[in-house]
Amino acid sequence: MNEEQNYESQQEVHSKVVRAGKRTYFFDVKSTRNNDLYLTITESKKSIQNGKTTFQKHKIFLYKEDFEKFSDALGESINKINELKQEGKFAEAETDLSDFSSVDFEDLP
């Protein structure tokens, strides 16, 4: 195995998949060549265009120096959403289970 193949096999450290309706989120912890860790968050949304299934992808790269600020802002935002819902300012969205996809890794390009 050459150095590039070895790096590729070590690059992905951990992966978590969250399926949510027509969207799938991938949380991938990866390492750099210098063994620094970073996180990629990918949103993949399934859609059908002209009879063909396509996936729109959006990716965020989050580096270690931003982890704490990102985590704090995300937690604060989620807490605010929960607070506003409890105050009755916003209605709870009803989940239509027929919208949930059963996308597997093998289905994604």
Coordinates of C-alpha atoms in Angstrom, one line a residue:
M1 CA 0.0 0.0 0.0
N2 CA 1.5 3.3 -1.0
E3 CA 1.4 6.5 1.2
E4 CA -1.6 8.0 -0.5
Q5 CA -3.7 4.8 -0.1
N6 CA -2.7 4.6 3.5
Y7 CA -3.7 8.2 4.1
E8 CA -7.1 7.6 2.4
S9 CA -7.8 4.7 4.6
Q10 CA -7.0 6.6 7.8
Q11 CA -8.7 9.8 6.8
E12 CA -12.2 8.9 8.0
V13 CA -12.2 8.3 11.8
H14 CA -15.9 8.1 12.6
S15 CA -19.2 8.5 10.7
K16 CA -22.8 9.0 11.9
V17 CA -25.9 9.0 9.6
V18 CA -29.2 10.8 10.5
R19 CA -32.1 10.2 8.2
A20 CA -34.8 12.9 8.4
G21 CA -37.6 12.9 5.8
K22 CA -36.2 13.5 2.3
R23 CA -32.9 14.6 3.8
T24 CA -30.0 12.5 5.1
Y25 CA -27.3 14.1 7.2
F26 CA -23.8 12.7 7.5
F27 CA -21.5 13.6 10.3
D28 CA -18.0 12.5 9.4
V29 CA -14.9 12.9 11.7
K30 CA -11.8 12.9 9.6
S31 CA -8.1 13.4 10.1
T32 CA -5.6 15.5 8.2
R33 CA -2.2 14.4 7.2
N34 CA -0.9 16.1 10.4
N35 CA -3.4 14.0 12.5
D36 CA -5.6 17.0 13.3
L37 CA -9.3 16.2 13.4
Y38 CA -12.1 18.0 11.7
L39 CA -15.8 17.4 11.1
T40 CA -17.7 17.5 7.9
I41 CA -21.5 17.8 8.0
T42 CA -23.2 16.8 4.7
E43 CA -26.9 17.3 3.9
S44 CA -28.1 15.1 1.1
K45 CA -31.6 15.7 -0.2
K46 CA -33.2 13.3 -2.6
S47 CA -35.2 14.7 -5.4
I48 CA -36.6 13.5 -8.7
Q49 CA -36.0 15.6 -11.9
N50 CA -37.2 14.5 -15.3
G51 CA -37.9 11.0 -13.9
K52 CA -34.4 10.6 -12.5
T53 CA -33.4 10.4 -8.9
T54 CA -30.8 13.0 -8.0
F55 CA -29.2 14.0 -4.7
Q56 CA -28.4 17.6 -3.9
K57 CA -25.5 17.8 -1.4
H58 CA -24.4 20.6 0.8
K59 CA -21.3 20.3 2.9
I60 CA -19.8 22.2 5.9
F61 CA -16.2 21.7 7.0
L62 CA -15.8 22.4 10.7
Y63 CA -12.3 22.7 12.1
K64 CA -11.1 22.1 15.7
E65 CA -10.6 25.8 16.5
D66 CA -14.3 26.4 15.8
F67 CA -15.8 23.3 17.6
E68 CA -16.6 25.1 20.8
K69 CA -18.1 28.2 19.2
F70 CA -20.1 26.1 16.8
S71 CA -21.4 23.8 19.5
D72 CA -22.3 26.8 21.8
A73 CA -24.2 28.5 18.9
L74 CA -26.0 25.3 17.9
G75 CA -27.0 24.5 21.5
E76 CA -28.2 28.1 22.1
S77 CA -30.2 28.1 18.9
I78 CA -31.9 24.7 19.8
N79 CA -32.7 26.0 23.3
K80 CA -34.3 29.1 21.9
I81 CA -36.4 27.1 19.5
N82 CA -37.6 24.9 22.4
E83 CA -38.3 28.0 24.5
L84 CA -40.3 29.7 21.8
K85 CA -42.4 26.5 21.2
Q86 CA -43.1 26.2 25.0
E87 CA -44.2 29.8 25.1
G88 CA -46.7 28.9 22.3
K89 CA -45.2 31.4 19.9
F90 CA -44.7 28.8 17.2
A91 CA -46.6 25.6 16.5
E92 CA -45.1 22.2 16.6
A93 CA -44.7 20.8 13.1
E94 CA -46.5 17.5 12.5
T95 CA -44.3 14.8 11.0
D96 CA -45.7 13.0 8.0
L97 CA -44.1 9.6 8.1
S98 CA -44.8 9.0 4.4
D99 CA -42.1 11.6 3.7
F100 CA -39.4 9.6 5.4
S101 CA -36.9 8.1 3.0
S102 CA -35.1 4.8 3.2
V103 CA -31.9 5.9 1.5
D104 CA -28.9 3.6 2.0
F105 CA -25.3 4.5 1.5
E106 CA -25.4 2.4 -1.6
D107 CA -28.1 4.7 -3.1
L108 CA -26.0 7.8 -2.8
P109 CA -23.7 8.8 -5.6

